[in-house]
Short mmCIF file of C-alpha atoms and ligand atoms in Angstrom, two decimals:
data_model
loop_
_atom_site.label_atom_id
_atom_site.label_comp_id
_atom_site.label_asym_id
_atom_site.label_seq_id
_atom_site.Cartn_x
_atom_site.Cartn_y
_atom_site.Cartn_z
CA UNK E 10 -89.54 47.05 -113.86
CA UNK E 11 -91.03 50.16 -114.04
CA UNK E 12 -92.71 51.23 -117.41
CA UNK E 13 -91.45 55.15 -116.56
CA UNK E 14 -88.58 57.41 -117.54
CA UNK E 15 -85.77 57.01 -115.24
CA UNK E 16 -84.60 59.35 -113.39
CA UNK E 17 -81.52 61.50 -113.58
CA UNK E 18 -78.63 60.68 -111.76
CA UNK E 19 -79.29 64.41 -109.80
CA UNK E 20 -81.74 62.17 -108.08
CA UNK E 21 -80.63 59.95 -105.63
CA UNK E 22 -82.64 57.33 -103.70
CA UNK E 23 -81.52 58.41 -99.82
CA UNK E 24 -80.16 54.86 -97.85
CA UNK E 25 -81.15 52.77 -101.09
CA UNK E 26 -85.47 53.19 -100.97
CA UNK E 27 -85.95 56.16 -99.36
CA UNK E 28 -88.75 55.91 -96.89
CA UNK E 29 -90.88 53.43 -98.87
CA UNK E 30 -88.01 49.80 -97.40
CA UNK E 31 -86.71 49.58 -94.80
CA UNK E 32 -83.38 51.82 -95.33
CA UNK E 33 -79.82 50.10 -96.13
CA UNK E 34 -81.09 47.28 -97.00
CA UNK E 35 -80.98 45.09 -100.33
CA UNK E 36 -84.77 45.14 -100.77
CA UNK E 37 -84.46 49.04 -100.36
CA UNK E 38 -82.45 49.65 -103.66
CA UNK E 39 -84.56 47.60 -105.00
CA UNK E 40 -87.56 49.68 -104.93
CA UNK E 41 -85.72 53.02 -105.35
CA UNK E 42 -84.53 51.63 -108.66
CA UNK E 43 -88.25 49.90 -109.54
CA UNK E 44 -89.25 53.58 -108.20
CA UNK E 45 -87.26 55.10 -111.45
CA UNK E 46 -84.10 56.01 -109.72
CA UNK E 47 -80.84 55.03 -110.97
CA UNK E 48 -78.67 56.69 -107.97
CA UNK E 49 -78.29 55.32 -104.76
CA UNK E 50 -76.84 56.90 -101.54
CA UNK E 51 -76.40 54.19 -98.37
CA UNK E 52 -73.54 54.84 -95.19
CA UNK E 53 -70.93 51.76 -94.65
CA UNK E 54 -69.01 51.16 -91.82
CA UNK E 55 -66.85 48.33 -91.41
CA UNK E 56 -67.94 44.98 -89.37
CA UNK E 57 -65.46 43.71 -86.24
CA UNK E 58 -64.14 40.89 -88.18
CA UNK E 59 -63.50 43.27 -91.30
CA UNK E 60 -66.21 43.45 -94.02
CA UNK E 61 -67.58 46.08 -95.54
CA UNK E 62 -71.49 46.00 -94.55
CA UNK E 63 -74.38 49.00 -94.29
CA UNK E 64 -75.65 50.66 -90.86
CA UNK E 65 -76.21 54.25 -90.80
CA UNK E 66 -76.36 54.48 -86.44
CA UNK E 67 -73.94 53.59 -84.40
CA UNK E 68 -75.84 51.31 -82.70
CA UNK E 69 -78.82 48.57 -84.01
CA UNK E 70 -80.78 49.82 -81.94
CA UNK E 71 -82.78 52.09 -84.31
CA UNK E 72 -82.87 49.77 -87.44
CA UNK E 73 -83.19 45.82 -86.45
CA UNK E 74 -83.70 43.92 -83.53
CA UNK E 75 -80.56 43.49 -82.28
CA UNK E 76 -79.46 45.61 -79.91
CA UNK E 77 -76.14 47.68 -78.76
CA UNK E 78 -73.19 48.98 -80.26
CA UNK E 79 -72.36 48.29 -84.05
CA UNK E 80 -68.58 47.75 -83.54
CA UNK E 81 -68.31 44.43 -82.54
CA UNK E 82 -69.84 42.21 -84.60
CA UNK E 83 -68.94 40.07 -86.75
CA UNK E 84 -70.38 39.70 -90.24
CA UNK E 85 -71.48 35.82 -89.46
CA UNK E 86 -73.75 37.17 -86.97
CA UNK E 87 -74.37 40.47 -88.40
CA UNK E 88 -76.26 38.79 -91.48
CA UNK E 89 -78.07 37.11 -89.56
CA UNK E 90 -80.09 40.09 -87.90
CA UNK E 91 -83.43 41.59 -88.84
CA UNK E 92 -83.00 44.61 -90.29
CA UNK E 93 -86.71 44.50 -91.86
CA UNK E 94 -89.64 44.41 -88.98
CA UNK E 95 -88.86 48.32 -88.05
CA UNK E 96 -90.20 49.58 -91.04
CA UNK E 97 -93.36 46.89 -91.94
CA UNK E 98 -94.09 43.89 -91.47
CA UNK E 99 -93.83 42.89 -95.32
CA UNK E 100 -89.77 42.86 -95.16
CA UNK E 101 -89.59 41.04 -92.06
CA UNK E 102 -86.30 39.03 -91.67
CA UNK E 103 -84.84 41.70 -94.61
CA UNK E 104 -81.16 41.45 -93.45
CA UNK E 105 -78.32 43.67 -93.88
CA UNK E 106 -76.29 43.98 -96.49
CA UNK E 107 -72.77 43.67 -97.55
CA UNK E 108 -71.08 46.06 -99.51
CA UNK E 109 -70.51 43.22 -102.05
CA UNK E 110 -73.81 42.72 -102.29
CA UNK E 111 -74.63 46.25 -102.85
CA UNK E 112 -72.11 46.44 -105.79
CA UNK E 113 -73.38 43.10 -106.86
CA UNK E 114 -76.75 44.88 -107.45
CA UNK E 115 -74.96 48.08 -109.24
CA UNK E 116 -73.68 45.86 -111.11
CA UNK E 117 -76.56 43.82 -112.21
CA UNK E 118 -78.27 47.08 -112.73
CA UNK E 119 -76.03 49.41 -113.85
CA UNK E 120 -77.04 52.61 -111.45
CA UNK E 121 -74.41 54.72 -109.68
CA UNK E 122 -73.93 54.23 -106.23
CA UNK E 123 -72.75 57.14 -103.56
CA UNK E 124 -70.77 55.12 -101.36
CA UNK E 125 -71.48 57.23 -97.60
CA UNK E 126 -68.62 56.24 -95.27
CA UNK E 127 -69.64 55.96 -91.61
CA UNK E 128 -67.16 54.36 -89.28
CA UNK E 129 -67.97 53.44 -86.37
CA UNK E 130 -66.25 55.42 -83.26
CA UNK E 131 -62.43 55.60 -83.97
CA UNK E 132 -62.46 53.76 -86.59
CA UNK E 133 -62.56 56.99 -88.98
CA UNK E 134 -58.10 55.86 -91.30
CA UNK E 135 -58.98 52.51 -91.25
CA UNK E 136 -63.09 52.45 -92.99
CA UNK E 137 -61.78 55.30 -95.64
CA UNK E 138 -58.99 52.39 -96.74
CA UNK E 139 -61.67 50.10 -96.43
CA UNK E 140 -64.01 51.39 -98.89
CA UNK E 141 -61.90 53.42 -100.75
CA UNK E 142 -59.74 49.61 -102.00
CA UNK E 143 -62.94 48.07 -102.14
CA UNK E 144 -64.53 51.35 -104.39
CA UNK E 145 -61.33 51.18 -106.43
CA UNK E 146 -61.60 47.47 -107.44
CA UNK E 147 -64.68 47.07 -108.34
CA UNK E 148 -64.91 49.76 -110.06
CA UNK E 149 -61.50 48.89 -112.28
CA UNK E 150 -64.05 45.59 -112.95
CA UNK E 151 -66.42 47.05 -113.19
CA UNK E 152 -65.55 49.72 -116.55
CA UNK E 153 -68.91 50.28 -117.52
CA UNK E 154 -70.76 51.34 -114.61
CA UNK E 155 -70.23 55.05 -113.15
CA UNK E 156 -66.96 54.70 -110.22
CA UNK E 157 -68.59 54.49 -106.62
CA UNK E 158 -69.02 58.21 -105.36
CA UNK E 159 -66.96 57.79 -101.61
CA UNK E 160 -68.28 60.39 -99.41
CA UNK E 161 -68.32 60.87 -95.47
CA UNK E 162 -68.22 63.83 -92.87
CA UNK E 163 -65.19 62.10 -91.05
CA UNK E 164 -62.42 64.14 -92.58
CA UNK E 165 -60.00 61.28 -91.78
CA UNK E 166 -61.74 59.31 -93.46
CA UNK E 167 -61.43 60.79 -97.15
CA UNK E 168 -57.47 61.67 -96.39
CA UNK E 169 -57.60 58.10 -96.05
CA UNK E 170 -59.75 57.23 -99.13
CA UNK E 171 -57.65 59.75 -100.99
CA UNK E 172 -54.36 58.19 -100.46
CA UNK E 173 -55.36 54.58 -101.14
CA UNK E 174 -56.96 56.85 -104.66
CA UNK E 175 -53.43 57.87 -105.51
CA UNK E 176 -51.46 55.10 -104.75
CA UNK E 177 -53.28 52.55 -107.01
CA UNK E 178 -53.99 55.55 -109.71
CA UNK E 179 -58.17 54.94 -109.05
CA UNK E 180 -60.13 56.90 -110.34
CA UNK E 181 -62.66 56.90 -108.13
CA UNK E 182 -64.17 60.66 -107.04
CA UNK E 183 -65.32 62.17 -103.68
CA UNK E 184 -67.23 64.08 -101.93
CA UNK E 185 -66.94 66.05 -98.28
CA UNK E 186 -69.88 66.23 -96.42
CA UNK E 187 -70.86 69.20 -93.64
CA UNK E 188 -73.72 69.74 -92.12
CA UNK E 189 -73.18 73.34 -92.01
CA UNK E 190 -71.74 75.27 -95.54
CA UNK E 191 -68.38 77.21 -95.06
CA UNK E 192 -65.33 79.08 -97.54
CA UNK E 193 -63.39 76.30 -94.75
CA UNK E 194 -65.27 73.50 -96.00
CA UNK E 195 -65.16 74.35 -99.85
CA UNK E 196 -61.29 74.49 -98.94
CA UNK E 197 -61.37 71.14 -97.00
CA UNK E 198 -62.91 69.43 -100.08
CA UNK E 199 -60.69 71.39 -103.51
CA UNK E 200 -57.14 69.93 -101.01
CA UNK E 201 -59.25 66.83 -100.41
CA UNK E 202 -59.60 67.22 -104.68
CA UNK E 203 -62.97 65.90 -103.92
CA UNK E 204 -65.12 66.04 -106.54
CA UNK E 205 -68.46 67.64 -104.72
CA UNK E 206 -69.27 69.20 -101.89
CA UNK E 207 -72.73 67.59 -99.90
CA UNK E 208 -74.63 69.73 -97.18
CA UNK E 209 -78.03 70.16 -95.58
CA UNK E 210 -80.70 71.43 -98.12
CA UNK E 211 -80.98 74.79 -96.18
CA UNK E 212 -77.25 75.54 -96.38
CA UNK E 213 -77.66 75.50 -100.01
CA UNK E 214 -78.22 79.58 -101.86
CA UNK E 215 -77.77 80.27 -105.05
CA UNK E 216 -74.60 82.19 -103.60
CA UNK E 217 -72.75 78.82 -102.38
CA UNK E 218 -73.58 77.35 -105.16
CA UNK E 219 -71.84 79.90 -107.20
CA UNK E 220 -69.20 79.84 -104.94
CA UNK E 221 -68.67 75.21 -105.53
CA UNK E 222 -68.80 76.32 -109.06
CA UNK E 223 -66.48 78.27 -108.96
CA UNK E 224 -64.32 75.84 -107.45
CA UNK E 225 -64.81 73.75 -110.08
CA UNK E 226 -66.52 71.10 -107.54
CA UNK E 227 -70.23 70.36 -107.27
CA UNK E 228 -72.52 70.71 -104.92
CA UNK E 229 -75.27 68.59 -103.42
CA UNK E 230 -78.01 68.54 -100.97
CA UNK E 231 -79.36 66.15 -97.75
CA UNK E 232 -82.46 65.57 -97.48
CA UNK E 233 -84.53 66.81 -99.90
CA UNK E 234 -88.40 66.24 -99.26
CA UNK E 235 -89.94 69.00 -100.34
CA UNK E 236 -90.89 69.29 -104.01
CA UNK E 237 -91.35 72.62 -103.94
CA UNK E 238 -87.62 72.24 -102.14
CA UNK E 239 -85.83 69.92 -104.76
CA UNK E 240 -87.53 71.87 -107.49
CA UNK E 241 -85.99 75.13 -106.64
CA UNK E 242 -83.24 74.50 -105.97
CA UNK E 243 -82.61 71.96 -109.11
CA UNK E 244 -83.66 75.75 -111.22
CA UNK E 245 -80.98 77.33 -109.17
CA UNK E 246 -78.39 74.58 -110.46
CA UNK E 247 -78.26 72.31 -107.46
CA UNK E 248 -75.82 69.47 -109.68
CA UNK E 249 -78.08 66.72 -107.13
CA UNK E 250 -79.89 65.63 -103.80
CA UNK E 251 -80.94 63.40 -101.52
CA UNK E 252 -84.81 62.47 -100.71
CA UNK E 253 -86.11 60.21 -98.86
CA UNK E 254 -89.48 60.68 -101.03
CA UNK E 255 -89.43 58.29 -104.12
CA UNK E 256 -92.26 59.93 -105.89
CA UNK E 257 -90.25 63.43 -105.13
CA UNK E 258 -88.92 63.58 -109.07
CA UNK E 259 -91.85 62.82 -110.45
CA UNK E 260 -92.43 65.47 -113.03
CA UNK E 261 -89.97 67.78 -111.55
O1 LIG A 302 -75.26 61.35 -97.99
C1 LIG A 302 -76.14 61.91 -97.07
C2 LIG A 302 -76.69 61.99 -96.01
O2 LIG A 302 -77.25 60.51 -96.08
C3 LIG A 302 -76.23 62.67 -94.78
O3 LIG A 302 -76.85 62.10 -93.88
O4 LIG A 302 -77.47 61.07 -91.10
O5 LIG A 302 -79.03 60.49 -93.42
O6 LIG A 302 -75.88 59.68 -93.58
P1 LIG A 302 -77.21 60.81 -92.90
MG1 LIG A 303 -76.01 58.78 -95.34
#
């Protein structure tokens, strides 16, 4: 257990534990937690048999010892792949987690999750629907833990999520991810009744922060790995950021 003061909820450990552990694994979340993080971003997609699990890419190539597109894989086989060795020998054999295992972590630690919906190609609406259903169900069962923030670059995924949340009267926040900030992107986020817009930090200026705040939304930025940039953006009023550098928040 860390003896240092935990970081506030503006600071998200990117992909669970930034660059200190294999991305999107339970080892990453534990590493991020012990570094002081209490908010965590991760990437969620569906297995061929409908299990929600964590992977960033469309393929298994970069972050596991398996190869090829992720979409055809069933969970019984996915949970056997090694998602740790690519990072370093000490994480050899670390499996990819199911979303449910990550939700268990959040409940155990009382932390905030940002679930980035990262659909397999062609599965946008189905993945948005499934993540929203699970988040709404979990959130209702864990009222003392912050409801997961659901984000996506996929507008269809967020539309499907919004439909589920509306039908269930579920208070689960959404965020639209965009590579480039624009007035149109902000309007799209407003129409989704999103809580926030998430964008590349290079897109963030005092004017973009002011415009997003004037629309009643929060603005967060990925992926901020430089201390001076983090300091400047937060001083300008940015509401949150995603970092790979677990030591970055220390002293800021
Ligand atoms: O959700 C913020 C950030 O993770 C978006 O980009 O490619 O790292 O998932 P990416
Ligand atoms: Mg992500």
